[in-house]
XYZ file of C-alpha atoms in Angstrom:
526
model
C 0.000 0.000 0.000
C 2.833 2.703 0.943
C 4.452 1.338 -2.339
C 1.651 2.280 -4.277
C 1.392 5.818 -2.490
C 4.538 6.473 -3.587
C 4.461 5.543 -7.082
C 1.283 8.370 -7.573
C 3.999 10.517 -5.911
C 6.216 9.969 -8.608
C 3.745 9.552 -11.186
C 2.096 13.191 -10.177
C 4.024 15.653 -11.446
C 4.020 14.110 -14.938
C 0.263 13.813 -14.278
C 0.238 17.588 -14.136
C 2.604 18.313 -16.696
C 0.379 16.419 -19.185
C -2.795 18.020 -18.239
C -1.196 21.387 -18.881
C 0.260 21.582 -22.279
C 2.306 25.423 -22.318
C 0.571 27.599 -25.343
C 3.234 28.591 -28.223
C 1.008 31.498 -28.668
C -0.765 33.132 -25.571
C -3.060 36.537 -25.985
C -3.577 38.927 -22.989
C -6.514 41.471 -23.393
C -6.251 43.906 -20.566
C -8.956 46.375 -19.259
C -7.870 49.417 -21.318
C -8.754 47.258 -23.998
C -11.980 46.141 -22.719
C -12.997 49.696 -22.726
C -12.408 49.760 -26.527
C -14.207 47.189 -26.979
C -17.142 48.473 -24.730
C -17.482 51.511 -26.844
C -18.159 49.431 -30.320
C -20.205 47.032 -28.137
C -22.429 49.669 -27.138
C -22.956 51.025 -30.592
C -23.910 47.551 -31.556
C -26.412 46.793 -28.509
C -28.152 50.205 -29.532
C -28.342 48.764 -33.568
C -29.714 45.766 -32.035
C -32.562 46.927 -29.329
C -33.132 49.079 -32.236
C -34.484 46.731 -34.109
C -36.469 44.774 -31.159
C -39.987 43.442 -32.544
C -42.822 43.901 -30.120
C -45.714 42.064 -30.812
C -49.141 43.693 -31.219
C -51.553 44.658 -28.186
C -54.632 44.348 -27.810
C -57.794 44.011 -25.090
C -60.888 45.825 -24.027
C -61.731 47.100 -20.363
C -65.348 47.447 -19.941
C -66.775 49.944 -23.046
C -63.138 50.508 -23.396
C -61.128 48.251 -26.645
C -57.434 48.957 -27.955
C -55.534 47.168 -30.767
C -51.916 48.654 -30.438
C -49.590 47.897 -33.335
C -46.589 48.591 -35.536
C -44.039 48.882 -32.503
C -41.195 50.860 -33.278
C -37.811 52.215 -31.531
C -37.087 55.570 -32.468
C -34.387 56.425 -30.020
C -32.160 55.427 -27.227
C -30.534 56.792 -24.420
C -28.048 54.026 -22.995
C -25.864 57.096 -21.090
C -24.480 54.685 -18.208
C -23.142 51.403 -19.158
C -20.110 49.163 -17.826
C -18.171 46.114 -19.481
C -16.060 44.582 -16.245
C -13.828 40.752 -16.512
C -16.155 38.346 -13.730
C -13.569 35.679 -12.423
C -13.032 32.996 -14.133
C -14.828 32.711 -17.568
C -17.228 35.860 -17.570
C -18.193 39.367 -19.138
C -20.370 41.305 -17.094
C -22.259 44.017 -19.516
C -24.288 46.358 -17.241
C -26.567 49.138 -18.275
C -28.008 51.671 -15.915
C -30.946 54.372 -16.317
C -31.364 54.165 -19.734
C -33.916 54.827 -21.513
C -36.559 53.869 -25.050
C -38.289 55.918 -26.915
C -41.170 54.374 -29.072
C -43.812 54.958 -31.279
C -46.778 52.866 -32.201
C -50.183 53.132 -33.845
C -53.292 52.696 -31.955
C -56.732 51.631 -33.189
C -59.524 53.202 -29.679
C -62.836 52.494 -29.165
C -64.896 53.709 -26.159
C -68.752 53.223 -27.125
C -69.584 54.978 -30.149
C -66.339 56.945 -30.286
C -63.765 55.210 -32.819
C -60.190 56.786 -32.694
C -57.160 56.282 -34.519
C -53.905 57.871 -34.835
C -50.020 57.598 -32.895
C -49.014 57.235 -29.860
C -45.398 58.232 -28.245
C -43.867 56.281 -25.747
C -41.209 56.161 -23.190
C -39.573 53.546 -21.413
C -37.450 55.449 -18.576
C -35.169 53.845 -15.839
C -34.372 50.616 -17.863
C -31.638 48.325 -16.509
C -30.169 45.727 -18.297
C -27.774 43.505 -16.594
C -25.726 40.542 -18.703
C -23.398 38.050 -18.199
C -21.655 36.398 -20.703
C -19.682 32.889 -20.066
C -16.519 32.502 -22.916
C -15.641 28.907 -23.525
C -13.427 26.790 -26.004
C -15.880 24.855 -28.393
C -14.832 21.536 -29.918
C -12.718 22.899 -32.990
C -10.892 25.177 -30.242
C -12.194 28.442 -31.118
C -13.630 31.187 -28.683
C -17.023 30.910 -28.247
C -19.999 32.572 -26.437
C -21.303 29.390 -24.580
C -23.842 30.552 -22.224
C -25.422 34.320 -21.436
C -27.720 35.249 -18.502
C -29.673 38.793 -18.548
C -32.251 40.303 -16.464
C -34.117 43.253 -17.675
C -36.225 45.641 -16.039
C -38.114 49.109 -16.515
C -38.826 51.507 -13.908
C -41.184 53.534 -15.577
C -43.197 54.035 -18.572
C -45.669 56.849 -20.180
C -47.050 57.451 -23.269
C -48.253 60.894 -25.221
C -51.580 60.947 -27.314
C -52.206 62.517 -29.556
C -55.991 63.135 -32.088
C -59.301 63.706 -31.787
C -59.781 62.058 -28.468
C -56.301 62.312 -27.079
C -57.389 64.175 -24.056
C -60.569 61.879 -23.545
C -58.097 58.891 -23.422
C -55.197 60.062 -21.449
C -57.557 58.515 -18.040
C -57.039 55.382 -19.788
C -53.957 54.997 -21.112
C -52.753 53.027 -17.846
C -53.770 49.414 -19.666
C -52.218 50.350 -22.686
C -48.485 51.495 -20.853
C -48.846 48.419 -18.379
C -48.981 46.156 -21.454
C -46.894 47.904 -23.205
C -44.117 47.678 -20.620
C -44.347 44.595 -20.215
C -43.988 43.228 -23.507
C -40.678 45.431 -24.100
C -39.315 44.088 -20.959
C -39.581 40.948 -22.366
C -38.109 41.661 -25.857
C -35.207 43.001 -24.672
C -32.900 39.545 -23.334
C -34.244 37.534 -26.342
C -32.713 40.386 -28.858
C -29.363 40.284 -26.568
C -29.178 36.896 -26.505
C -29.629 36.593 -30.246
C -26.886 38.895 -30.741
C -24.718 37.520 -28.429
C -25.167 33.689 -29.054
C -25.274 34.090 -32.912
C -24.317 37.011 -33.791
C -20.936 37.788 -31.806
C -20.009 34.126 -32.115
C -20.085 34.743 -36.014
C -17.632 37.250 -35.439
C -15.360 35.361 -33.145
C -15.598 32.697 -36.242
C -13.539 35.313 -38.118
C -10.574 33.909 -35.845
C -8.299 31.289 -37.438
C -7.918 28.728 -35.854
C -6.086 26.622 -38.247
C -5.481 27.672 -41.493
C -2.959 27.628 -44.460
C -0.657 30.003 -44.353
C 1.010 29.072 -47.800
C 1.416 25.876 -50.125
C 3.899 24.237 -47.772
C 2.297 24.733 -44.145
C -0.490 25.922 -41.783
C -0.937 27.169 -38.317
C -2.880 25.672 -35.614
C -3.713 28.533 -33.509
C -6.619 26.134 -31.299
C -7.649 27.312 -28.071
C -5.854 25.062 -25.668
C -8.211 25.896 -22.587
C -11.385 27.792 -21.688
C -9.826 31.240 -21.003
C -8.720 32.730 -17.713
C -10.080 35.684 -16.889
C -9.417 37.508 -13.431
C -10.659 40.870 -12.616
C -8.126 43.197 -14.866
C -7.166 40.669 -17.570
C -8.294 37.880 -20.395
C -5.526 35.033 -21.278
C -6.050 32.868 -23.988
C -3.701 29.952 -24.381
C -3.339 28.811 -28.118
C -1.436 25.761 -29.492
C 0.502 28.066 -31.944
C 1.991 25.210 -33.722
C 3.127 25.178 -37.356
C 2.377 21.609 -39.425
C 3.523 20.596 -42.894
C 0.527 20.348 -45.232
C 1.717 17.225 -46.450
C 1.352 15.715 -42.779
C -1.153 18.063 -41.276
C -1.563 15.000 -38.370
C 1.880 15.786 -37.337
C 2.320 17.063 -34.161
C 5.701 18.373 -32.522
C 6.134 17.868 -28.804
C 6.372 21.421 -26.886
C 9.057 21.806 -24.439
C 9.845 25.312 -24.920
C 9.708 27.875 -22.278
C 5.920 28.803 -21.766
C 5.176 32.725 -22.046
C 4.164 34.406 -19.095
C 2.525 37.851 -19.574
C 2.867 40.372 -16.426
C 2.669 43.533 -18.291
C -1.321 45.283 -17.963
C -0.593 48.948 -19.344
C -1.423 48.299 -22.892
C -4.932 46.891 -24.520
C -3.266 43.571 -25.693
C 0.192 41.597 -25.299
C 0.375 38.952 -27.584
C 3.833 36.201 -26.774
C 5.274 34.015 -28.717
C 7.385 30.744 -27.614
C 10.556 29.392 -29.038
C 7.818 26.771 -30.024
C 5.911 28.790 -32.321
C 9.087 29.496 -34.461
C 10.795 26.410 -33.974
C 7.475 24.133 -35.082
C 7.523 26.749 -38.165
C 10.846 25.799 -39.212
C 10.114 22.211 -38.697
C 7.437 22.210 -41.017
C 9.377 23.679 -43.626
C 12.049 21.171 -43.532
C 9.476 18.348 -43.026
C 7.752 19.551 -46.585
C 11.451 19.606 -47.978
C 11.203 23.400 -49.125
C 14.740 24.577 -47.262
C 16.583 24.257 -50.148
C 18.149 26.901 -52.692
C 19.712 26.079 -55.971
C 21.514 28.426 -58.599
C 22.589 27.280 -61.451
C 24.059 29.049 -64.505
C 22.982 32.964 -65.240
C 21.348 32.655 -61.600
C 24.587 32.052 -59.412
C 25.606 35.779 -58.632
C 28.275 36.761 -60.772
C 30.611 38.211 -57.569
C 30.091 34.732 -56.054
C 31.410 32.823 -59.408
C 34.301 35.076 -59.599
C 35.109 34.473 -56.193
C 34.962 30.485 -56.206
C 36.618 30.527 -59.449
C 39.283 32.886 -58.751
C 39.963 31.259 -54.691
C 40.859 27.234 -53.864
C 38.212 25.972 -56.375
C 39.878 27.289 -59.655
C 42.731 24.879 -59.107
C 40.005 22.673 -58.660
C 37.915 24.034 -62.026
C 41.197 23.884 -63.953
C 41.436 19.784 -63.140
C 37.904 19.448 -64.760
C 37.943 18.892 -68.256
C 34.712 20.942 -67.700
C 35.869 23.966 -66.566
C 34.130 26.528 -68.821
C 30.837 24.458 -67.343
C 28.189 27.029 -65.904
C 28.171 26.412 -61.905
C 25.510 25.023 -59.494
C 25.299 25.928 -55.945
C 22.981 23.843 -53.950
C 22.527 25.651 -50.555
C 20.333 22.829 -48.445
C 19.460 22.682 -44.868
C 20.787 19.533 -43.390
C 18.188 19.898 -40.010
C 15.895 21.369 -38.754
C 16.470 25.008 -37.422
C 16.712 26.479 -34.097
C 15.031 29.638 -32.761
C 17.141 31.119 -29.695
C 15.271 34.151 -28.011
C 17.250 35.965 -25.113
C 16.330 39.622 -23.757
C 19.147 40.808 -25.810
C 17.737 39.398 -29.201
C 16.140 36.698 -31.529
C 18.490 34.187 -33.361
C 18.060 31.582 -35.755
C 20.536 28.338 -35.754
C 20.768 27.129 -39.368
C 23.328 23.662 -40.409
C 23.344 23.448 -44.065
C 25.058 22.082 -47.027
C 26.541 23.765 -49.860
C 27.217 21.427 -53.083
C 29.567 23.314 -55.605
C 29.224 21.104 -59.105
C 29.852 21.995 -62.494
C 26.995 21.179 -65.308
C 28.531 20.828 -68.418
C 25.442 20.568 -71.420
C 24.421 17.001 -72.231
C 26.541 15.365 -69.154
C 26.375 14.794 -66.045
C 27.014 17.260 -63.148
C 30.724 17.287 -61.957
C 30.845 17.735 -58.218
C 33.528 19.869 -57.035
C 33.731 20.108 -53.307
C 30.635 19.657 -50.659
C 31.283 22.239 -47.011
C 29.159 22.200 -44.208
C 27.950 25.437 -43.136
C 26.873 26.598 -39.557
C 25.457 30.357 -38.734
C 23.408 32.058 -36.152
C 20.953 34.188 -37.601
C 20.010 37.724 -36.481
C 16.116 37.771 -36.492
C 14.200 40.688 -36.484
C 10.407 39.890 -35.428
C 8.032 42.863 -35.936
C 4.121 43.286 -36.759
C 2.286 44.241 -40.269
C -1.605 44.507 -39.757
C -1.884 41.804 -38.308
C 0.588 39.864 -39.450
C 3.854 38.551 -37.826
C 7.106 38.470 -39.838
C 10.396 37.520 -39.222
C 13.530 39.130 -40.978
C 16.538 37.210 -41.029
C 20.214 38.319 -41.380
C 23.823 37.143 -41.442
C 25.439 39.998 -40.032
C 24.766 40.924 -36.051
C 23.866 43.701 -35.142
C 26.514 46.584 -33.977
C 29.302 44.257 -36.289
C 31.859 45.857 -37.955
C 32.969 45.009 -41.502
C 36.327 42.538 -40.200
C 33.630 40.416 -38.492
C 35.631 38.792 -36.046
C 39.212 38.521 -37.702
C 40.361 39.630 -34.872
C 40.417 36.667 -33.404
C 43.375 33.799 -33.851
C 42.542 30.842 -36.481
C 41.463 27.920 -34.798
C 43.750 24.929 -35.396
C 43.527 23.330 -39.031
C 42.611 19.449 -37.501
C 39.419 20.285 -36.481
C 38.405 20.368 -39.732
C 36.403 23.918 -39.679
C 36.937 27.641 -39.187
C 34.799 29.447 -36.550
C 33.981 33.313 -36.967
C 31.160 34.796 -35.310
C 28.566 33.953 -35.829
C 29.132 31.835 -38.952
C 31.287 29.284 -40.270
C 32.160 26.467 -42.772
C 34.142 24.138 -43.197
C 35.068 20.721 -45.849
C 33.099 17.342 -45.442
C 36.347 15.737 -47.467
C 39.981 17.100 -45.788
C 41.209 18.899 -43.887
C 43.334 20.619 -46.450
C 40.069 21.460 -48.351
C 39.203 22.983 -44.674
C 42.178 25.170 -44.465
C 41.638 26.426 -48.095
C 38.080 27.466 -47.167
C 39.193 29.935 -44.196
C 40.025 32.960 -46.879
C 36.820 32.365 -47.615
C 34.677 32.832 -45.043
C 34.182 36.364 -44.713
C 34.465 36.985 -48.181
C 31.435 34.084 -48.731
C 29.340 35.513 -45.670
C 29.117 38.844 -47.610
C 27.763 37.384 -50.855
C 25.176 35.108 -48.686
C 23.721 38.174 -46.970
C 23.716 39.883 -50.263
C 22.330 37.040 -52.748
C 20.545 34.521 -50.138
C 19.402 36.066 -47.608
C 16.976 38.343 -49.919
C 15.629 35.501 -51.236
C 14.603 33.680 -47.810
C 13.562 36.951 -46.646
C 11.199 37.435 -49.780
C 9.811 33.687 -48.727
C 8.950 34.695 -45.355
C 7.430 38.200 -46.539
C 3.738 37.524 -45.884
C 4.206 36.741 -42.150
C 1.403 34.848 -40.587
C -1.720 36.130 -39.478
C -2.361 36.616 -35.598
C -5.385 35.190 -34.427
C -7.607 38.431 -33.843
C -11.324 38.934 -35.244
C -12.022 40.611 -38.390
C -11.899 44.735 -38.436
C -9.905 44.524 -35.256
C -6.117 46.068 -35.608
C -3.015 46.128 -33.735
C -1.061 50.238 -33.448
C 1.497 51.297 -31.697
C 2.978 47.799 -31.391
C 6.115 47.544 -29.270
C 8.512 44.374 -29.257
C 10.138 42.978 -25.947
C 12.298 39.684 -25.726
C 12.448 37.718 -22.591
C 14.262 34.213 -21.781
C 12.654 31.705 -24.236
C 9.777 33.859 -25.544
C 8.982 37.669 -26.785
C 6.091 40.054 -26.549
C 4.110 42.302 -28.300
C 2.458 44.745 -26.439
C 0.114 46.808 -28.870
C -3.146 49.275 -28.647
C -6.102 48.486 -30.438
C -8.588 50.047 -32.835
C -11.540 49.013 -35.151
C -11.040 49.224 -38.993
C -14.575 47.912 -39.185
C -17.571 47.928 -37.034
C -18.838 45.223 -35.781
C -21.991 45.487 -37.544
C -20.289 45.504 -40.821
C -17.757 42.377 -40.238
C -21.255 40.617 -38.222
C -24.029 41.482 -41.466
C -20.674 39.736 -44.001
C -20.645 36.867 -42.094
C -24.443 37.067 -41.056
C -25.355 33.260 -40.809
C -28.061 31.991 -42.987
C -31.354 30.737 -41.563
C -31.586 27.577 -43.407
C -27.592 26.345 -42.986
C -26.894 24.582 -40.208
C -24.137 26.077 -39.125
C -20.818 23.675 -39.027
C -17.596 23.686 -37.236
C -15.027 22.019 -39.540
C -11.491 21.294 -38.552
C -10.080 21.797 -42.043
C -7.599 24.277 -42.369
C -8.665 27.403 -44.385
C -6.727 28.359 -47.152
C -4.408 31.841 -46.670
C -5.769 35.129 -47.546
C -3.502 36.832 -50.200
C -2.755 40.063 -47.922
C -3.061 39.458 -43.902
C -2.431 42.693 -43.186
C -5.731 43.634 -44.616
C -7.909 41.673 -42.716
């Protein structure tokens, strides 16, 4: 018995390690940006009690009979009104002394006396007191999954106005009784619709995993229901990159999990060594890490340089040696993403194959090095998109590199300078030969290769943020193992506008699919 007590000691911590997968991604909505988002979601509870349908009223008290009809809203007053976090999954939206103004058609008749004509309304003191629950739905996504309200109105009166207004005005207590009522009643049903439908049609307009080009997607799943304490939001995503041609894969996270303390700006978004690292995975899984030149397309300063260096005594042994050249620049692994609070690096290990390809023979290797750099990454925002900018040379380096430094010995087979080296899979002689040109060849790769990765990774990858809903003022922060983004927010697009595009139709049943969505053309727009 005490043995098995102490095996679910041992076995415990695992226990909670697996129940707790850390996020790649992880979103922090603070209460500054609440309050932006209180302001649009005021303007759309107004569009929507706007539009409230009251059903027609009608009765008779003693000689007295009423048909009221052809309710409508002609103005609001919603002057005090509060959006506040609820611990642990909750949105509190509160509204205080408002008040409706209405205007109906009434049909009297009070013995022989038949009377028809308008009628204005008010509804004064009316209190309107929600509570939303957020949840993770099946697919992962945000969702809306439960709402309480409770509605009330304080006071009501109504105006007449014809031939009989004055006669009337005794009994106009039935009619503003029922009246009252029945808008009291309309009131959570409208909310409800346009929180339980109609917001969660907007928080559809999240990715959640989609392509993000012809090689790979994102999985930006929810990985919990959200935490929500009384000054913040956090979601926890999956932010993991797959190959498209194994979307199943999955890559085991053991990075550093982000922790967000910051609060002064309306949204920190962090990213994980995981998030980049699972991105450069996928590339190399769908076998895209691989440049070649060949011919007119190898940079002219880079021929002249092999040719005129170690390799032209090796070009003048070919019997090929006016052959056009092919450089084959391939990643031999998977790359590494480093983050530290004094930058973002990339650790690349490739292969570069020098061969000549003389016409209507076959390809004449000349020598195959092993190359080894730390990148300088520069991580930054678009719209809403994330990109990455990669570069050979560091940041603050002067033009010698690091010559200053004394050879390493010629046995171990490689040269080191900062930040990059190479050195011969064949001999060591072939090793020594290549240290002349190290800096010379780090120059050309910055100035021929590294454009062309960059112009690969130019699109960036969307962050997973509703529709009409931008990122300013976005500042970038590295920690140990992961990096922020605290930003501000704004609109682009009301949420009317984004909710009537993506209004769902009455007769679809409405489906959650876990394909991935193809990529827009331009995330930044979105």
């Amino acid at each position: 018995m005490a043995a098995g007590g102490c095996f679910l000691l041992l076995l415990l911590p695992s226990l909670v390690t697996a129940s707790h997968s850390p996020p790649g991604c992880k979103i922090r909505i603070t209460s500054k940006g609440l309050d932006l988002v209180k302001q649009e979601g005021l303007r759309f509870v107004e569009q929507e009690l706007q539009n409230i349908t009251v059903s027609d009223l009608h009765g008779n008290e003693g000689r007295f009979q009423y048909n009221i009809s052809q309710v409508k809203v002609t103005e609001l007053q919603l002057a005090f009104s509060d959006l506040n976090f609820q611990p642990q999954q909750h949105l509190v939206f509160n509204i205080n002394n408002a008040s409706i103004s209405l205007r109906f058609r009434r049909q009297l008749l009070y013995w022989f006396f038949y009377d028809v004509g308008s009628i204005n309304a008010s509804a004064d003191g009316v209190h309107i007191y929600t509570v939303l629950q957020l949840a993770k739905d099946e697919v992962g996504r945000l969702k809306i999954s439960n709402m309480t309200c409770d509605a009330s109105i304080a006071r009501m009166h109504a105006g007449f106005s014809g031939t009989l207004g004055k006669v009337y005005e005794f009994l106009s207590t039935f009619i503003v009784t029922g009246m009252r009522f029945l808008l009291s009643q309309q009131i959570c049903p409208s909310l409800e619709h346009a929180s339980l439908v109609l917001l969660n049609s907007l928080l559809d307009t999240v990715p959640v995993r989609n392509y993000v080009d012809e090689h790979i997607g994102i999985d930006y799943s929810l990985l919990r229901d959200p935490s929500i304490s009384t000054d913040t939001l956090d979601l926890d995503f999956k932010g993991m990159f797959f190959p498209r041609v194994r979307e199943d894969q999955e890559l085991e996270n053991h990075a550093v999990e982000p922790v967000i303390k910051e609060t002064e700006r309306m949204v920190y978004v962090a990213f994980s060594e995981y998030f980049f690292d699972s991105a450069m995975h996928s590339y190399f899984q769908a076998g895209v890490l691989t440049i070649e030149l060949e011919g007119e397309k190898v940079p002219k300063d880079l021929e002249v340089l092999l040719r005129a260096t170690f390799f032209g005594t090796i070009f003048m042994l070919s019997p090929s040696v006016d052959a056009p050249l092919r450089l084959v620049l391939q990643v031999s692994a998977p790359p590494r993403c480093i983050i530290k609070p004094s930058g973002t690096s990339v650790s690349v290990s490739a292969f570069l194959n020098i061969s000549l390809v003389p016409p209507d023979r076959p390809p004449v290797q000349l020598s195959s090095m092993a190359m080894e750099t730390k990148l300088s990454a520069k991580v930054f925002l678009q719209g809403k998109a994330l990109r990455v900018q990669l570069d050979l040379r560091r940041y603050g380096e002067s033009p010698m590199g690091a010559w200053g430094e004394s050879p390493p010995h010629p046995t171990h087979n490689y040269f080191l300078l900062s930040r990059f080296r190479i050195y011969s899979k064949q001999s060591a002689l072939e090793s020594l030969a290549l240290f002349s040109l190290q800096a010379p060849l780090k120059t050309l790769l910055q100035l021929t290769i590294m454009p062309i990765i960059n112009e690969r990774t130019k699109k960036g990858v969307q962050i997973p943020l509703p529709e009409g809903m931008d990122f300013t003022r976005e500042v970038v922060t590295n920690h140990a193992g992961f990096l922020t983004v605290g930003a501000d927010l704004h609109f682009s697009k009301g949420l009317r506008e984004v909710i009537e595009k993506y209004r769902p139709v009455p007769t679809a049943t409405a489906s959650s699919s876990s394909r991935p969505a193809e990529p827009s053309q331009d995330p930044s727009s979105l």
